[in-house]
Amino acid sequence: MAQPLNVEYDWIAPSDVDAAYKIEVQGYPPDEAASLDAFKYRQSEAGDLFLGAYLSGSPRVLIGYICATLSPSPTLTHISMSTHVPSSSSVCIHSVCVSPEHRHKGVASNLLETYIAKLKERAKYARVLLITKEGTRELYEKAGFEWIGISGVVHGKDKWHEMRIVFDNYSPNPTSSDVPKTVEEALALGSGASTSEQETQMRANLWEALQRSSKRVRPTAKLFESYEGGTNDLLGSYEGKESILVNKFDILCPRSGCGSFILKKGVAEYVRRASVKMDPPHLPPQTLLAALPDPPQDTDWWLIKPTPMQFENIGFSRPVNGVTQGGNGRPLKLIACAECDLGPLGWSEEGGEEFWVACRRVGYRGE
């Protein structure tokens, strides 16, 4: 019988980030593994949520870790998975990973048990959230997580399940920067609920918090109206298929200070087609975005297909009641920036394989 491992648990220091990243790339496929920069960001901004499992010895050896960030969102979205909002009540776990040679030895289970206990002791978190694949649901259920449902987060090619633990000893901090909803969540309600000044203020509060929490150098997006030739200045073509017009530049979030990378150049096909009334009737118009003509007037679109995997970074709402296009009555899922939640930038039909982004509502990494 194999001897039990002599494991100790400690918060990851900056000097151990490279070792943690090595375990990450061994444990996840390339389209799911985080970058080294993301690991450095998580350790520097949320080091008290980055727990390592070490084999005792001199020197001790890192064999596994859990890393997370904080979000005010009560559920996982693209934005809550890509940012850290200090003093928030939701712990969003990004990764639970063990080095290949130490798997199936109880390391992950014990690491989770230790991690959850340390978080609960603080009494300042309302919940712990994560997404996982079907094959690892049992691991998290044994650790006390409950299954919520299929996640709307797109990360890699597989479907993800959202799970959570809700703490019963949570004591809210009255000075916390927590906010009740993100714009994406308001869109996802899709129920015609009334909009209050609180939701409008929430937009500003969340964006300010995200700006404070991020140290990344962000590109500056050039807006549609700054191109003298309009759409013609934005068009390129596939090599050997000059009749197919595509986006000449990378597409970015148009918000000043965000510039999130949405789509690589040459991925989206240009289409001139009828406008769509995307803005939910229960939300005020987004003044940072260009107004689109009323249907059935035509406007300019980028068509992305056949899956959302074509995007670099994007967020989707759940189907929004009262927002449809054409005569089929199918509700739309609205497209927003995954980092600052600015939207709607575009739409797709529920269950559809076409994703439409308004040319006038995004920015460009152009000359």
Short mmCIF file of N, CA and C in Angstrom, two decimals, residues 265-344:
data_model
loop_
_atom_site.label_atom_id
_atom_site.label_comp_id
_atom_site.label_asym_id
_atom_site.label_seq_id
_atom_site.Cartn_x
_atom_site.Cartn_y
_atom_site.Cartn_z
N LYS A 265 -8.59 39.97 -36.64
CA LYS A 265 -8.87 40.44 -38.00
C LYS A 265 -9.02 39.24 -38.94
N GLY A 266 -9.91 39.41 -39.93
CA GLY A 266 -10.11 38.37 -40.93
C GLY A 266 -11.07 37.27 -40.52
N VAL A 267 -11.71 37.37 -39.36
CA VAL A 267 -12.59 36.30 -38.86
C VAL A 267 -14.06 36.56 -39.22
N ALA A 268 -14.48 37.82 -39.22
CA ALA A 268 -15.89 38.15 -39.42
C ALA A 268 -16.16 38.57 -40.86
N GLU A 269 -17.27 38.11 -41.39
CA GLU A 269 -17.69 38.48 -42.75
C GLU A 269 -18.59 39.71 -42.68
N TYR A 270 -18.36 40.65 -43.58
CA TYR A 270 -19.19 41.86 -43.63
C TYR A 270 -20.51 41.57 -44.34
N VAL A 271 -21.62 42.02 -43.71
CA VAL A 271 -22.95 41.85 -44.30
C VAL A 271 -23.74 43.14 -44.09
N ARG A 272 -24.38 43.59 -45.13
CA ARG A 272 -25.32 44.70 -45.04
C ARG A 272 -26.71 44.10 -45.00
N ARG A 273 -27.43 44.30 -43.87
CA ARG A 273 -28.73 43.67 -43.71
C ARG A 273 -29.59 44.52 -42.79
N ALA A 274 -30.82 44.06 -42.58
CA ALA A 274 -31.77 44.82 -41.77
C ALA A 274 -31.27 45.02 -40.35
N SER A 275 -31.57 46.18 -39.80
CA SER A 275 -31.22 46.47 -38.41
C SER A 275 -32.04 45.61 -37.47
N VAL A 276 -31.59 45.50 -36.24
CA VAL A 276 -32.29 44.74 -35.20
C VAL A 276 -32.39 45.62 -33.96
N LYS A 277 -33.55 45.67 -33.36
CA LYS A 277 -33.73 46.47 -32.15
C LYS A 277 -33.26 45.64 -30.96
N MET A 278 -31.96 45.78 -30.61
CA MET A 278 -31.36 44.93 -29.59
C MET A 278 -31.57 45.43 -28.17
N ASP A 279 -31.67 46.73 -27.98
CA ASP A 279 -31.70 47.26 -26.62
C ASP A 279 -32.95 46.82 -25.88
N PRO A 280 -32.80 46.13 -24.74
CA PRO A 280 -33.96 45.65 -23.99
C PRO A 280 -34.87 46.80 -23.58
N PRO A 281 -36.17 46.63 -23.73
CA PRO A 281 -37.09 47.75 -23.44
C PRO A 281 -37.09 48.17 -21.98
N HIS A 282 -36.65 47.29 -21.04
CA HIS A 282 -36.69 47.64 -19.62
C HIS A 282 -35.40 48.27 -19.13
N LEU A 283 -34.42 48.51 -20.06
CA LEU A 283 -33.17 49.17 -19.68
C LEU A 283 -33.02 50.48 -20.43
N PRO A 284 -32.40 51.49 -19.80
CA PRO A 284 -32.19 52.75 -20.51
C PRO A 284 -31.19 52.57 -21.63
N PRO A 285 -31.25 53.40 -22.68
CA PRO A 285 -30.30 53.28 -23.78
C PRO A 285 -28.87 53.45 -23.27
N GLN A 286 -27.94 52.69 -23.87
CA GLN A 286 -26.53 52.78 -23.51
C GLN A 286 -25.92 53.93 -24.31
N THR A 287 -25.62 55.04 -23.62
CA THR A 287 -25.19 56.24 -24.32
C THR A 287 -23.78 56.12 -24.91
N LEU A 288 -23.00 55.12 -24.49
CA LEU A 288 -21.66 54.94 -25.04
C LEU A 288 -21.68 54.25 -26.40
N LEU A 289 -22.83 53.73 -26.80
CA LEU A 289 -22.92 52.97 -28.04
C LEU A 289 -23.71 53.74 -29.09
N ALA A 290 -23.31 53.59 -30.34
CA ALA A 290 -24.00 54.27 -31.44
C ALA A 290 -25.42 53.75 -31.58
N ALA A 291 -26.33 54.65 -31.87
CA ALA A 291 -27.71 54.25 -32.13
C ALA A 291 -27.80 53.58 -33.49
N LEU A 292 -28.60 52.54 -33.58
CA LEU A 292 -28.82 51.85 -34.86
C LEU A 292 -30.15 52.28 -35.45
N PRO A 293 -30.29 52.26 -36.77
CA PRO A 293 -31.57 52.63 -37.38
C PRO A 293 -32.66 51.63 -36.98
N ASP A 294 -33.89 52.08 -37.00
CA ASP A 294 -35.00 51.19 -36.68
C ASP A 294 -35.21 50.19 -37.81
N PRO A 295 -35.55 48.96 -37.48
CA PRO A 295 -35.91 47.97 -38.51
C PRO A 295 -37.14 48.48 -39.28
N PRO A 296 -37.27 48.21 -40.57
CA PRO A 296 -36.45 47.28 -41.37
C PRO A 296 -35.32 47.96 -42.15
N GLN A 297 -34.91 49.17 -41.72
CA GLN A 297 -33.80 49.82 -42.42
C GLN A 297 -32.53 48.99 -42.28
N ASP A 298 -31.66 49.08 -43.30
CA ASP A 298 -30.42 48.30 -43.29
C ASP A 298 -29.34 48.99 -42.47
N THR A 299 -28.40 48.18 -41.97
CA THR A 299 -27.22 48.70 -41.31
C THR A 299 -26.07 47.71 -41.54
N ASP A 300 -24.89 48.03 -41.02
CA ASP A 300 -23.68 47.24 -41.27
C ASP A 300 -23.41 46.27 -40.13
N TRP A 301 -23.12 45.00 -40.47
CA TRP A 301 -22.91 43.96 -39.47
C TRP A 301 -21.64 43.15 -39.77
N TRP A 302 -21.05 42.63 -38.71
CA TRP A 302 -20.05 41.57 -38.81
C TRP A 302 -20.72 40.26 -38.48
N LEU A 303 -20.61 39.28 -39.36
CA LEU A 303 -21.20 37.95 -39.15
C LEU A 303 -20.09 36.98 -38.75
N ILE A 304 -20.26 36.34 -37.59
CA ILE A 304 -19.29 35.37 -37.09
C ILE A 304 -20.00 34.03 -36.99
N LYS A 305 -19.42 32.97 -37.49
CA LYS A 305 -20.03 31.64 -37.45
C LYS A 305 -18.94 30.58 -37.55
N PRO A 306 -19.19 29.33 -37.17
CA PRO A 306 -20.48 28.78 -36.72
C PRO A 306 -20.61 28.66 -35.21
N THR A 307 -19.56 29.01 -34.44
CA THR A 307 -19.62 28.87 -32.99
C THR A 307 -19.01 30.11 -32.34
N PRO A 308 -19.32 30.35 -31.06
CA PRO A 308 -18.71 31.48 -30.35
C PRO A 308 -17.22 31.30 -30.09
N MET A 309 -16.68 30.11 -30.41
CA MET A 309 -15.25 29.88 -30.25
C MET A 309 -14.42 30.77 -31.17
N GLN A 310 -15.05 31.38 -32.18
CA GLN A 310 -14.34 32.28 -33.07
C GLN A 310 -13.92 33.56 -32.35
N PHE A 311 -14.64 33.92 -31.29
CA PHE A 311 -14.32 35.12 -30.53
C PHE A 311 -13.10 34.89 -29.65
N GLU A 312 -12.37 35.97 -29.37
CA GLU A 312 -11.27 35.91 -28.43
C GLU A 312 -11.77 36.07 -27.01
N ASN A 313 -12.74 36.96 -26.81
CA ASN A 313 -13.24 37.27 -25.48
C ASN A 313 -14.58 37.95 -25.64
N ILE A 314 -15.65 37.33 -25.16
CA ILE A 314 -16.99 37.88 -25.39
C ILE A 314 -17.93 37.38 -24.30
N GLY A 315 -18.98 38.12 -24.05
CA GLY A 315 -19.99 37.72 -23.08
C GLY A 315 -21.36 37.63 -23.72
N PHE A 316 -22.18 36.68 -23.25
CA PHE A 316 -23.54 36.51 -23.76
C PHE A 316 -24.53 36.59 -22.60
N SER A 317 -25.68 37.20 -22.86
CA SER A 317 -26.78 37.12 -21.91
C SER A 317 -27.53 35.82 -22.13
N ARG A 318 -28.40 35.48 -21.19
CA ARG A 318 -29.37 34.43 -21.48
C ARG A 318 -30.42 35.01 -22.42
N PRO A 319 -31.29 34.18 -23.03
CA PRO A 319 -32.31 34.72 -23.94
C PRO A 319 -33.13 35.80 -23.26
N VAL A 320 -33.32 36.93 -23.94
CA VAL A 320 -33.99 38.08 -23.36
C VAL A 320 -35.41 38.17 -23.91
N ASN A 321 -36.39 38.07 -23.02
CA ASN A 321 -37.78 38.16 -23.43
C ASN A 321 -38.07 39.55 -23.98
N GLY A 322 -38.83 39.60 -25.04
CA GLY A 322 -39.22 40.87 -25.63
C GLY A 322 -38.23 41.42 -26.64
N VAL A 323 -37.11 40.71 -26.86
CA VAL A 323 -36.12 41.15 -27.85
C VAL A 323 -36.00 40.04 -28.88
N THR A 324 -36.53 40.27 -30.08
CA THR A 324 -36.50 39.28 -31.15
C THR A 324 -36.15 39.97 -32.45
N GLN A 325 -35.96 39.20 -33.50
CA GLN A 325 -35.75 39.77 -34.83
C GLN A 325 -36.48 38.90 -35.83
N GLY A 326 -36.90 39.54 -36.93
CA GLY A 326 -37.61 38.77 -37.95
C GLY A 326 -38.98 38.33 -37.45
N GLY A 327 -39.54 37.34 -38.12
CA GLY A 327 -40.88 36.91 -37.80
C GLY A 327 -40.96 35.59 -37.07
N ASN A 328 -39.82 34.98 -36.71
CA ASN A 328 -39.88 33.65 -36.10
C ASN A 328 -40.13 33.71 -34.60
N GLY A 329 -39.98 34.89 -33.99
CA GLY A 329 -40.28 35.03 -32.57
C GLY A 329 -39.26 34.42 -31.62
N ARG A 330 -38.14 33.91 -32.13
CA ARG A 330 -37.13 33.31 -31.26
C ARG A 330 -36.42 34.41 -30.48
N PRO A 331 -36.30 34.28 -29.16
CA PRO A 331 -35.62 35.32 -28.38
C PRO A 331 -34.14 35.39 -28.71
N LEU A 332 -33.57 36.55 -28.47
CA LEU A 332 -32.16 36.78 -28.76
C LEU A 332 -31.31 36.68 -27.50
N LYS A 333 -30.08 36.21 -27.68
CA LYS A 333 -29.05 36.32 -26.67
C LYS A 333 -28.19 37.52 -27.08
N LEU A 334 -27.99 38.43 -26.16
CA LEU A 334 -27.27 39.66 -26.47
C LEU A 334 -25.79 39.51 -26.20
N ILE A 335 -24.98 40.15 -27.03
CA ILE A 335 -23.53 40.07 -26.95
C ILE A 335 -22.99 41.33 -26.28
N ALA A 336 -22.09 41.15 -25.32
CA ALA A 336 -21.51 42.28 -24.59
C ALA A 336 -20.02 42.05 -24.40
N CYS A 337 -19.31 43.11 -24.04
CA CYS A 337 -17.90 42.99 -23.69
C CYS A 337 -17.78 42.09 -22.47
N ALA A 338 -16.86 41.14 -22.52
CA ALA A 338 -16.71 40.20 -21.41
C ALA A 338 -16.03 40.83 -20.21
N GLU A 339 -15.36 41.97 -20.39
CA GLU A 339 -14.62 42.56 -19.28
C GLU A 339 -15.34 43.72 -18.62
N CYS A 340 -15.92 44.63 -19.40
CA CYS A 340 -16.60 45.78 -18.78
C CYS A 340 -18.11 45.71 -18.92
N ASP A 341 -18.62 44.66 -19.59
CA ASP A 341 -20.05 44.43 -19.74
C ASP A 341 -20.77 45.44 -20.62
N LEU A 342 -20.04 46.23 -21.41
CA LEU A 342 -20.68 47.19 -22.31
C LEU A 342 -21.45 46.44 -23.38
N GLY A 343 -22.70 46.80 -23.57
CA GLY A 343 -23.51 46.15 -24.57
C GLY A 343 -24.92 46.73 -24.61
N PRO A 344 -25.74 46.21 -25.53
CA PRO A 344 -25.42 45.12 -26.44
C PRO A 344 -24.60 45.58 -27.66
#
